Amino acid sequence: MKTKITTVTLNAAIDKTYYVPVLAKGKVIRAEKILSMAGGKGVNVARVLRQLGHSNVAATGFASGYNGQFIIDQVRKIGIESEFVGASGESRLCLNFIDRTDGSSTEVLEPGPEIREEHLVNFKSKLQRLSEESGLVIFSGSIPKGLSSGLYAELIEIARQAGAEVFLDASGEPLVQGLAAKPSFIKPNEDEILPLLAETEKSGGQDLYGGVISLMEKGIPNVVVTLGGEGAVAGAEGKLYRVRIPKLRPVNTVGSGDAFVAGYAYGFIRGWPAPRCLSYAAAAGCANALSQVAGDVRLSDHERILRDVQVEEWHR
Ligand SMILES: Nc1ncnc2c1ncn2[C@@H]1O[C@H](COP(=O)(O)OP(=O)(O)OP(=O)(O)O)[C@@H](O)[C@H]1O
Ligand SMILES: [Mg+2]
């Protein structure tokens, strides 16, 4: 298998965090600390892959205007090949105000650039080339406004035709429609799996494992449902697994799903058996929860937590 992993972020952004004494409406507020990070779920996955020690990582999607240039520069600085395509206007700035008094978080999200037909055409040809060079292409996150929610199915087809394996981490309609293209791996969380289940399962007629089995039967070989602090349940190679993680004191769990995807990809591209991919992934999700920044894993945290992750085969 080729070692290159390409991540796709259609909605790349700058995640800017302002730490303020108190978020008082109608007042002048002086920030005590500011953090600016290239973000968007696929960018997070790419960053964690690099942090885990995977060297050959490319990031693509749309990055536009000055904000887009910031994203490209940051991505390059950490050794990720930047393959973003331009669009019309500015990439999103996502503001997050953390109030020191009560720890609350208030977000303001920009709408993002306009993506026109010509941008999409450029992107598809870039995706085609990157997929030819890559063993694995990972699609993460939402689809920008104005584009079809069936887009992932089409993009997965391009990547697969070019010979790459495909992961899809999305939710809602883009996930439902993306399933038709049978990605190799999906990772809904507990909320995201609900729309994928048949009515009987939603009403409690079946457990999560039933949902995992029905998704595997639809032709998705690796299905993981992550459960936040409760670990995950999974199905792979026709077997079911329960993933248990140690108790931690989480600092910020945003991006833990992205870190999980990065960890699974790290093992998958090396041909590891599913239980080993699962424990590596879960430890990455946990390590991310220990960092203030979304999509950020310290290797020492990952190594320590990995020893305490348990994956057992589940017999129904
Ligand atoms: N509170 C927590 N304590 C310990 N580990 C956690 C916690 N939250 C998440 N994790 C780890 O991260 C993994 C993925 O988390 P989660 O199910 O929250 O993903 P998610 O909802 O897709 O997150 P996001 O979309 O914000 O990246 C879990 O399986 C677990 O290994
Ligand atoms: Mg998620």
mmCIF file of C-alpha atoms and ligand atoms in Angstrom:
data_model
loop_
_atom_site.group_PDB
_atom_site.id
_atom_site.type_symbol
_atom_site.label_atom_id
_atom_site.label_comp_id
_atom_site.label_asym_id
_atom_site.label_seq_id
_atom_site.Cartn_x
_atom_site.Cartn_y
_atom_site.Cartn_z
ATOM 1 C CA MET A 1 0.000 0.000 0.000
ATOM 2 C CA LYS A 2 1.241 3.518 -0.791
ATOM 3 C CA THR A 3 2.192 5.391 2.365
ATOM 4 C CA LYS A 4 0.775 8.790 1.492
ATOM 5 C CA ILE A 5 -2.399 9.820 3.317
ATOM 6 C CA THR A 6 -4.449 12.704 1.918
ATOM 7 C CA THR A 7 -7.019 14.470 4.074
ATOM 8 C CA VAL A 8 -9.852 16.471 2.516
ATOM 9 C CA THR A 9 -11.341 19.518 4.263
ATOM 10 C CA LEU A 10 -13.941 21.223 2.084
ATOM 11 C CA ASN A 11 -14.613 23.742 4.861
ATOM 12 C CA ALA A 12 -11.088 24.601 6.091
ATOM 13 C CA ALA A 13 -10.995 27.398 8.649
ATOM 14 C CA ILE A 14 -8.912 29.368 11.087
ATOM 15 C CA ASP A 15 -9.936 28.451 14.607
ATOM 16 C CA LYS A 16 -9.281 31.494 16.731
ATOM 17 C CA THR A 17 -9.714 31.227 20.498
ATOM 18 C CA TYR A 18 -9.959 34.346 22.667
ATOM 19 C CA TYR A 19 -9.510 33.892 26.396
ATOM 20 C CA VAL A 20 -11.391 36.767 28.058
ATOM 21 C CA PRO A 21 -11.941 37.685 31.740
ATOM 22 C CA VAL A 22 -15.696 37.853 31.206
ATOM 23 C CA LEU A 23 -17.747 37.948 27.996
ATOM 24 C CA ALA A 24 -19.932 40.960 28.756
ATOM 25 C CA LYS A 25 -22.286 42.091 26.007
ATOM 26 C CA GLY A 26 -21.946 45.736 24.932
ATOM 27 C CA LYS A 27 -18.577 46.217 26.703
ATOM 28 C CA VAL A 28 -14.956 46.562 25.598
ATOM 29 C CA ILE A 29 -13.286 43.260 26.340
ATOM 30 C CA ARG A 30 -9.521 42.795 26.409
ATOM 31 C CA ALA A 31 -8.346 39.333 25.496
ATOM 32 C CA GLU A 32 -5.835 37.803 27.911
ATOM 33 C CA LYS A 33 -4.610 35.239 25.415
ATOM 34 C CA ILE A 34 -5.294 34.436 21.759
ATOM 35 C CA LEU A 35 -4.740 31.152 19.957
ATOM 36 C CA SER A 36 -4.883 30.855 16.156
ATOM 37 C CA MET A 37 -4.881 27.443 14.523
ATOM 38 C CA ALA A 38 -5.479 26.126 11.040
ATOM 39 C CA GLY A 39 -8.626 24.089 11.490
ATOM 40 C CA GLY A 40 -11.412 22.168 9.903
ATOM 41 C CA LYS A 41 -11.739 18.459 10.631
ATOM 42 C CA GLY A 42 -9.458 17.156 7.863
ATOM 43 C CA VAL A 43 -6.731 19.624 8.819
ATOM 44 C CA ASN A 44 -6.988 18.303 12.395
ATOM 45 C CA VAL A 45 -6.640 14.734 11.126
ATOM 46 C CA ALA A 46 -3.563 15.679 9.073
ATOM 47 C CA ARG A 47 -1.946 17.428 12.044
ATOM 48 C CA VAL A 48 -2.508 14.478 14.392
ATOM 49 C CA LEU A 49 -1.127 12.063 11.774
ATOM 50 C CA ARG A 50 2.063 14.130 11.710
ATOM 51 C CA GLN A 51 2.194 14.250 15.509
ATOM 52 C CA LEU A 52 1.851 10.464 15.656
ATOM 53 C CA GLY A 53 4.863 10.254 13.366
ATOM 54 C CA HIS A 54 3.370 9.605 9.929
ATOM 55 C CA SER A 55 5.576 11.556 7.539
ATOM 56 C CA ASN A 56 3.765 11.466 4.209
ATOM 57 C CA VAL A 57 0.602 13.542 4.717
ATOM 58 C CA ALA A 58 -1.127 15.895 2.276
ATOM 59 C CA ALA A 59 -4.069 18.203 2.989
ATOM 60 C CA THR A 60 -6.496 19.386 0.351
ATOM 61 C CA GLY A 61 -9.898 21.073 0.110
ATOM 62 C CA PHE A 62 -10.634 24.767 -0.323
ATOM 63 C CA ALA A 63 -8.520 27.554 1.200
ATOM 64 C CA SER A 64 -9.265 31.040 0.033
ATOM 65 C CA GLY A 65 -8.079 34.635 0.492
ATOM 66 C CA TYR A 66 -5.820 35.840 3.330
ATOM 67 C CA ASN A 67 -7.310 33.366 5.758
ATOM 68 C CA GLY A 68 -6.649 30.606 3.261
ATOM 69 C CA GLN A 69 -3.008 31.681 3.007
ATOM 70 C CA PHE A 70 -2.704 31.498 6.790
ATOM 71 C CA ILE A 71 -4.095 27.952 6.733
ATOM 72 C CA ILE A 72 -1.660 26.943 3.970
ATOM 73 C CA ASP A 73 1.345 28.467 5.800
ATOM 74 C CA GLN A 74 0.459 26.766 9.091
ATOM 75 C CA VAL A 75 -0.104 23.419 7.467
ATOM 76 C CA ARG A 76 3.288 23.626 5.688
ATOM 77 C CA LYS A 77 5.055 24.674 8.873
ATOM 78 C CA ILE A 78 4.211 21.340 10.474
ATOM 79 C CA GLY A 79 5.376 19.292 7.519
ATOM 80 C CA ILE A 80 2.083 18.665 5.780
ATOM 81 C CA GLU A 81 2.005 18.981 1.989
ATOM 82 C CA SER A 82 -0.486 21.753 1.231
ATOM 83 C CA GLU A 83 -2.640 20.979 -1.802
ATOM 84 C CA PHE A 84 -5.533 23.374 -1.200
ATOM 85 C CA VAL A 85 -7.511 24.884 -4.056
ATOM 86 C CA GLY A 86 -8.719 28.503 -4.095
ATOM 87 C CA ALA A 87 -12.337 29.684 -4.088
ATOM 88 C CA SER A 88 -14.018 33.075 -4.115
ATOM 89 C CA GLY A 89 -13.762 35.175 -0.911
ATOM 90 C CA GLU A 90 -12.262 34.316 2.465
ATOM 91 C CA SER A 91 -11.909 30.965 4.199
ATOM 92 C CA ARG A 92 -13.867 30.857 7.428
ATOM 93 C CA LEU A 93 -12.723 32.431 10.631
ATOM 94 C CA CYS A 94 -14.260 30.546 13.555
ATOM 95 C CA LEU A 95 -14.134 32.577 16.752
ATOM 96 C CA ASN A 96 -14.390 30.933 20.133
ATOM 97 C CA PHE A 97 -14.586 33.131 23.240
ATOM 98 C CA ILE A 98 -13.636 31.355 26.450
ATOM 99 C CA ASP A 99 -14.946 33.159 29.507
ATOM 100 C CA ARG A 100 -12.577 32.772 32.474
ATOM 101 C CA THR A 101 -15.333 33.416 35.043
ATOM 102 C CA ASP A 102 -17.501 30.453 34.128
ATOM 103 C CA GLY A 103 -15.410 28.579 31.536
ATOM 104 C CA SER A 104 -18.200 28.933 28.978
ATOM 105 C CA SER A 105 -17.466 28.907 25.262
ATOM 106 C CA THR A 106 -19.273 31.192 22.790
ATOM 107 C CA GLU A 107 -18.652 30.638 19.102
ATOM 108 C CA VAL A 108 -19.098 32.879 16.074
ATOM 109 C CA LEU A 109 -18.684 31.060 12.756
ATOM 110 C CA GLU A 110 -18.245 32.796 9.414
ATOM 111 C CA PRO A 111 -20.067 31.380 6.409
ATOM 112 C CA GLY A 112 -16.952 30.647 4.297
ATOM 113 C CA PRO A 113 -16.078 31.356 0.663
ATOM 114 C CA GLU A 114 -18.273 30.838 -2.350
ATOM 115 C CA ILE A 115 -17.300 27.718 -4.245
ATOM 116 C CA ARG A 116 -18.171 27.958 -7.914
ATOM 117 C CA GLU A 117 -18.223 25.303 -10.603
ATOM 118 C CA GLU A 118 -14.684 26.185 -11.819
ATOM 119 C CA HIS A 119 -13.285 25.789 -8.282
ATOM 120 C CA LEU A 120 -14.972 22.429 -7.954
ATOM 121 C CA VAL A 121 -13.533 21.302 -11.291
ATOM 122 C CA ASN A 122 -10.016 22.309 -10.132
ATOM 123 C CA PHE A 123 -10.530 20.499 -6.876
ATOM 124 C CA LYS A 124 -11.716 17.270 -8.506
ATOM 125 C CA SER A 125 -8.671 17.094 -10.764
ATOM 126 C CA LYS A 126 -6.379 17.719 -7.785
ATOM 127 C CA LEU A 127 -8.203 15.013 -5.827
ATOM 128 C CA GLN A 128 -7.751 12.616 -8.724
ATOM 129 C CA ARG A 129 -3.966 13.183 -8.806
ATOM 130 C CA LEU A 130 -3.577 13.013 -5.029
ATOM 131 C CA SER A 131 -5.631 9.816 -4.894
ATOM 132 C CA GLU A 132 -3.338 8.201 -7.454
ATOM 133 C CA GLU A 133 -0.382 8.995 -5.181
ATOM 134 C CA SER A 134 -2.105 8.029 -1.912
ATOM 135 C CA GLY A 135 -2.859 4.759 -0.182
ATOM 136 C CA LEU A 136 -5.667 6.424 1.740
ATOM 137 C CA VAL A 137 -7.894 9.485 1.284
ATOM 138 C CA ILE A 138 -9.839 10.771 4.302
ATOM 139 C CA PHE A 139 -12.920 12.984 3.900
ATOM 140 C CA SER A 140 -13.909 14.867 7.050
ATOM 141 C CA GLY A 141 -16.533 17.372 8.036
ATOM 142 C CA SER A 142 -19.409 19.260 6.526
ATOM 143 C CA ILE A 143 -20.008 20.228 2.911
ATOM 144 C CA PRO A 144 -19.866 23.989 2.200
ATOM 145 C CA LYS A 145 -23.142 25.765 1.506
ATOM 146 C CA GLY A 146 -24.167 25.755 -2.128
ATOM 147 C CA LEU A 147 -22.641 22.346 -2.841
ATOM 148 C CA SER A 148 -24.692 19.153 -3.106
ATOM 149 C CA SER A 149 -24.925 16.913 -0.048
ATOM 150 C CA GLY A 150 -24.285 14.055 -2.482
ATOM 151 C CA LEU A 151 -20.810 15.454 -3.171
ATOM 152 C CA TYR A 152 -18.969 12.987 -0.935
ATOM 153 C CA ALA A 153 -20.370 10.010 -2.842
ATOM 154 C CA GLU A 154 -19.013 11.518 -6.055
ATOM 155 C CA LEU A 155 -15.606 12.384 -4.542
ATOM 156 C CA ILE A 156 -15.255 8.946 -2.941
ATOM 157 C CA GLU A 157 -15.831 7.443 -6.373
ATOM 158 C CA ILE A 158 -13.006 9.576 -7.849
ATOM 159 C CA ALA A 159 -10.599 8.565 -5.064
ATOM 160 C CA ARG A 160 -11.501 4.887 -5.291
ATOM 161 C CA GLN A 161 -11.215 4.792 -9.108
ATOM 162 C CA ALA A 162 -7.720 6.253 -8.693
ATOM 163 C CA GLY A 163 -6.830 3.295 -6.456
ATOM 164 C CA ALA A 164 -7.021 4.759 -2.939
ATOM 165 C CA GLU A 165 -8.831 3.431 0.125
ATOM 166 C CA VAL A 166 -11.341 5.912 1.534
ATOM 167 C CA PHE A 167 -12.408 6.989 5.042
ATOM 168 C CA LEU A 168 -15.484 9.178 5.600
ATOM 169 C CA ASP A 169 -16.130 11.112 8.823
ATOM 170 C CA ALA A 170 -19.238 13.174 8.219
ATOM 171 C CA SER A 171 -22.734 13.534 9.625
ATOM 172 C CA GLY A 172 -26.321 14.080 8.484
ATOM 173 C CA GLU A 173 -27.201 13.983 4.784
ATOM 174 C CA PRO A 174 -23.566 14.045 3.530
ATOM 175 C CA LEU A 175 -22.913 10.868 5.547
ATOM 176 C CA VAL A 176 -26.181 9.175 4.549
ATOM 177 C CA GLN A 177 -25.519 9.869 0.866
ATOM 178 C CA GLY A 178 -21.776 9.171 1.158
ATOM 179 C CA LEU A 179 -22.538 5.629 2.386
ATOM 180 C CA ALA A 180 -23.778 4.768 -1.101
ATOM 181 C CA ALA A 181 -20.153 4.952 -2.302
ATOM 182 C CA LYS A 182 -19.146 2.410 0.397
ATOM 183 C CA PRO A 183 -16.163 4.019 2.119
ATOM 184 C CA SER A 184 -13.780 1.604 3.892
ATOM 185 C CA PHE A 185 -14.309 3.286 7.250
ATOM 186 C CA ILE A 186 -16.886 5.492 8.930
ATOM 187 C CA LYS A 187 -16.829 6.894 12.458
ATOM 188 C CA PRO A 188 -20.153 8.353 13.524
ATOM 189 C CA ASN A 189 -20.567 9.286 17.191
ATOM 190 C CA GLU A 190 -23.675 8.267 19.116
ATOM 191 C CA ASP A 191 -25.771 11.150 17.733
ATOM 192 C CA GLU A 192 -24.514 10.800 14.191
ATOM 193 C CA ILE A 193 -25.355 7.090 13.869
ATOM 194 C CA LEU A 194 -29.061 7.591 14.657
ATOM 195 C CA PRO A 195 -30.126 8.762 11.176
ATOM 196 C CA LEU A 196 -28.358 5.721 9.693
ATOM 197 C CA LEU A 197 -30.365 3.169 11.624
ATOM 198 C CA ALA A 198 -33.652 1.579 10.668
ATOM 199 C CA GLU A 199 -36.757 2.677 12.596
ATOM 200 C CA THR A 200 -36.822 -0.432 14.812
ATOM 201 C CA GLU A 201 -33.273 0.251 15.952
ATOM 202 C CA LYS A 202 -33.941 3.934 16.671
ATOM 203 C CA SER A 203 -36.792 3.065 18.958
ATOM 204 C CA GLY A 204 -34.465 0.882 20.988
ATOM 205 C CA GLY A 205 -35.384 -2.401 19.277
ATOM 206 C CA GLN A 206 -31.678 -3.103 18.718
ATOM 207 C CA ASP A 207 -28.455 -2.065 20.387
ATOM 208 C CA LEU A 208 -25.561 -0.116 18.852
ATOM 209 C CA TYR A 209 -23.939 -3.383 17.831
ATOM 210 C CA GLY A 210 -27.007 -4.119 15.712
ATOM 211 C CA GLY A 211 -26.458 -0.791 13.983
ATOM 212 C CA VAL A 212 -22.786 -1.566 13.409
ATOM 213 C CA ILE A 213 -23.683 -4.956 11.917
ATOM 214 C CA SER A 214 -26.267 -3.492 9.578
ATOM 215 C CA LEU A 215 -23.742 -0.917 8.339
ATOM 216 C CA MET A 216 -21.126 -3.624 7.757
ATOM 217 C CA GLU A 217 -23.771 -5.572 5.826
ATOM 218 C CA LYS A 218 -24.237 -2.503 3.624
ATOM 219 C CA GLY A 219 -20.628 -2.906 2.532
ATOM 220 C CA ILE A 220 -18.706 -0.680 4.977
ATOM 221 C CA PRO A 221 -15.891 -2.928 6.256
ATOM 222 C CA ASN A 222 -14.808 -0.753 9.243
ATOM 223 C CA VAL A 223 -17.565 0.832 11.328
ATOM 224 C CA VAL A 224 -16.767 2.625 14.582
ATOM 225 C CA VAL A 225 -19.230 4.396 16.848
ATOM 226 C CA THR A 226 -17.292 6.566 19.270
ATOM 227 C CA LEU A 227 -18.889 7.243 22.641
ATOM 228 C CA GLY A 228 -16.821 10.138 24.007
ATOM 229 C CA GLY A 229 -15.552 9.311 27.498
ATOM 230 C CA GLU A 230 -17.074 5.819 27.208
ATOM 231 C CA GLY A 231 -14.724 4.698 24.426
ATOM 232 C CA ALA A 232 -16.228 3.086 21.345
ATOM 233 C CA VAL A 233 -17.969 0.102 19.824
ATOM 234 C CA ALA A 234 -16.789 -1.144 16.469
ATOM 235 C CA GLY A 235 -17.122 -3.700 13.752
ATOM 236 C CA ALA A 236 -14.294 -4.746 11.464
ATOM 237 C CA GLU A 237 -13.324 -7.831 9.472
ATOM 238 C CA GLY A 238 -16.767 -9.224 10.314
ATOM 239 C CA LYS A 239 -16.165 -9.102 14.086
ATOM 240 C CA LEU A 240 -17.517 -6.804 16.794
ATOM 241 C CA TYR A 241 -15.397 -5.025 19.383
ATOM 242 C CA ARG A 242 -15.817 -3.023 22.571
ATOM 243 C CA VAL A 243 -13.121 -0.384 23.132
ATOM 244 C CA ARG A 244 -12.574 0.712 26.741
ATOM 245 C CA ILE A 245 -10.520 3.749 27.655
ATOM 246 C CA PRO A 246 -9.067 4.910 30.965
ATOM 247 C CA LYS A 247 -10.748 7.650 33.017
ATOM 248 C CA LEU A 248 -9.146 11.027 32.335
ATOM 249 C CA ARG A 249 -9.646 14.620 33.253
ATOM 250 C CA PRO A 250 -10.480 16.072 29.823
ATOM 251 C CA VAL A 251 -9.418 19.653 29.048
ATOM 252 C CA ASN A 252 -11.082 20.036 25.631
ATOM 253 C CA THR A 253 -12.660 17.113 23.781
ATOM 254 C CA VAL A 254 -13.313 19.016 20.535
ATOM 255 C CA GLY A 255 -11.363 17.240 17.797
ATOM 256 C CA SER A 256 -11.141 13.939 19.688
ATOM 257 C CA GLY A 257 -13.077 12.328 16.861
ATOM 258 C CA ASP A 258 -10.549 13.706 14.363
ATOM 259 C CA ALA A 259 -7.663 12.375 16.457
ATOM 260 C CA PHE A 260 -9.431 8.998 16.583
ATOM 261 C CA VAL A 261 -9.667 8.964 12.776
ATOM 262 C CA ALA A 262 -5.964 9.876 12.496
ATOM 263 C CA GLY A 263 -5.008 7.051 14.862
ATOM 264 C CA TYR A 264 -7.069 4.506 12.940
ATOM 265 C CA ALA A 265 -5.593 5.691 9.636
ATOM 266 C CA TYR A 266 -2.075 5.356 11.061
ATOM 267 C CA GLY A 267 -2.662 1.666 11.753
ATOM 268 C CA PHE A 268 -4.807 0.956 8.697
ATOM 269 C CA ILE A 269 -2.162 2.142 6.228
ATOM 270 C CA ARG A 270 0.388 -0.084 7.976
ATOM 271 C CA GLY A 271 -1.908 -3.084 7.601
ATOM 272 C CA TRP A 272 -2.425 -3.556 11.340
ATOM 273 C CA PRO A 273 -5.270 -5.828 12.467
ATOM 274 C CA ALA A 274 -8.437 -3.985 13.526
ATOM 275 C CA PRO A 275 -8.027 -4.345 17.337
ATOM 276 C CA ARG A 276 -4.601 -2.698 17.145
ATOM 277 C CA CYS A 277 -5.968 0.122 14.943
ATOM 278 C CA LEU A 278 -8.790 0.609 17.445
ATOM 279 C CA SER A 279 -6.598 0.917 20.510
ATOM 280 C CA TYR A 280 -4.184 3.238 18.726
ATOM 281 C CA ALA A 281 -7.129 5.382 17.598
ATOM 282 C CA ALA A 282 -8.829 5.495 20.993
ATOM 283 C CA ALA A 283 -5.580 6.528 22.683
ATOM 284 C CA ALA A 284 -5.229 9.355 20.145
ATOM 285 C CA GLY A 285 -8.788 10.527 20.890
ATOM 286 C CA CYS A 286 -8.004 10.494 24.622
ATOM 287 C CA ALA A 287 -4.688 12.313 24.185
ATOM 288 C CA ASN A 288 -6.467 15.035 22.197
ATOM 289 C CA ALA A 289 -8.889 15.519 25.098
ATOM 290 C CA LEU A 290 -5.896 16.419 27.303
ATOM 291 C CA SER A 291 -4.878 19.362 25.080
ATOM 292 C CA GLN A 292 -6.494 22.798 24.983
ATOM 293 C CA VAL A 293 -6.291 22.785 21.205
ATOM 294 C CA ALA A 294 -8.650 20.815 18.928
ATOM 295 C CA GLY A 295 -6.762 18.241 16.881
ATOM 296 C CA ASP A 296 -3.593 18.152 18.947
ATOM 297 C CA VAL A 297 -1.902 15.085 20.403
ATOM 298 C CA ARG A 298 1.252 14.872 22.480
ATOM 299 C CA LEU A 299 3.085 11.654 21.688
ATOM 300 C CA SER A 300 3.999 11.072 25.343
ATOM 301 C CA ASP A 301 0.288 11.245 26.325
ATOM 302 C CA HIS A 302 -0.577 8.870 23.493
ATOM 303 C CA GLU A 303 2.047 6.304 24.494
ATOM 304 C CA ARG A 304 1.026 6.372 28.158
ATOM 305 C CA ILE A 305 -2.720 6.100 27.496
ATOM 306 C CA LEU A 306 -2.250 3.349 24.898
ATOM 307 C CA ARG A 307 -1.138 0.958 27.668
ATOM 308 C CA ASP A 308 -4.511 1.407 29.404
ATOM 309 C CA VAL A 309 -6.820 1.027 26.393
ATOM 310 C CA GLN A 310 -8.571 -2.319 26.141
ATOM 311 C CA VAL A 311 -10.157 -3.813 23.044
ATOM 312 C CA GLU A 312 -12.173 -6.972 23.468
ATOM 313 C CA GLU A 313 -14.107 -8.962 20.927
ATOM 314 C CA TRP A 314 -17.834 -8.702 21.564
ATOM 315 C CA HIS A 315 -20.123 -11.716 21.236
ATOM 316 C CA ARG A 316 -23.786 -10.840 21.027
HETATM 317 N N1 LIG B 1 -14.192 12.827 27.866
HETATM 318 C C1 LIG B 1 -13.327 11.992 27.285
HETATM 319 N N2 LIG B 1 -12.457 11.304 28.040
HETATM 320 C C2 LIG B 1 -11.602 10.455 27.482
HETATM 321 N N3 LIG B 1 -11.529 10.199 26.153
HETATM 322 C C3 LIG B 1 -12.351 10.832 25.360
HETATM 323 C C4 LIG B 1 -13.300 11.770 25.876
HETATM 324 N N4 LIG B 1 -13.997 12.252 24.839
HETATM 325 C C5 LIG B 1 -13.491 11.630 23.740
HETATM 326 N N5 LIG B 1 -12.511 10.759 24.037
HETATM 327 C C6 LIG B 1 -11.765 9.879 23.110
HETATM 328 O O1 LIG B 1 -11.939 10.340 21.778
HETATM 329 C C7 LIG B 1 -12.708 9.413 21.004
HETATM 330 C C8 LIG B 1 -13.663 10.140 20.084
HETATM 331 O O2 LIG B 1 -14.493 10.992 20.841
HETATM 332 P P1 LIG B 1 -15.988 11.404 20.469
HETATM 333 O O3 LIG B 1 -16.865 10.223 20.488
HETATM 334 O O4 LIG B 1 -16.311 12.536 21.368
HETATM 335 O O5 LIG B 1 -15.805 11.906 18.960
HETATM 336 P P2 LIG B 1 -16.599 13.027 18.131
HETATM 337 O O6 LIG B 1 -17.923 13.290 18.756
HETATM 338 O O7 LIG B 1 -16.580 12.602 16.727
HETATM 339 O O8 LIG B 1 -15.631 14.298 18.303
HETATM 340 P P3 LIG B 1 -15.330 15.530 17.281
HETATM 341 O O9 LIG B 1 -16.287 15.403 16.144
HETATM 342 O O10 LIG B 1 -15.490 16.766 18.111
HETATM 343 O O11 LIG B 1 -13.903 15.384 16.852
HETATM 344 C C9 LIG B 1 -13.378 8.497 22.030
HETATM 345 O O12 LIG B 1 -13.636 7.219 21.476
HETATM 346 C C10 LIG B 1 -12.321 8.472 23.134
HETATM 347 O O13 LIG B 1 -11.294 7.557 22.794
HETATM 348 MG MG MG B 2 -16.870 13.701 14.970
#
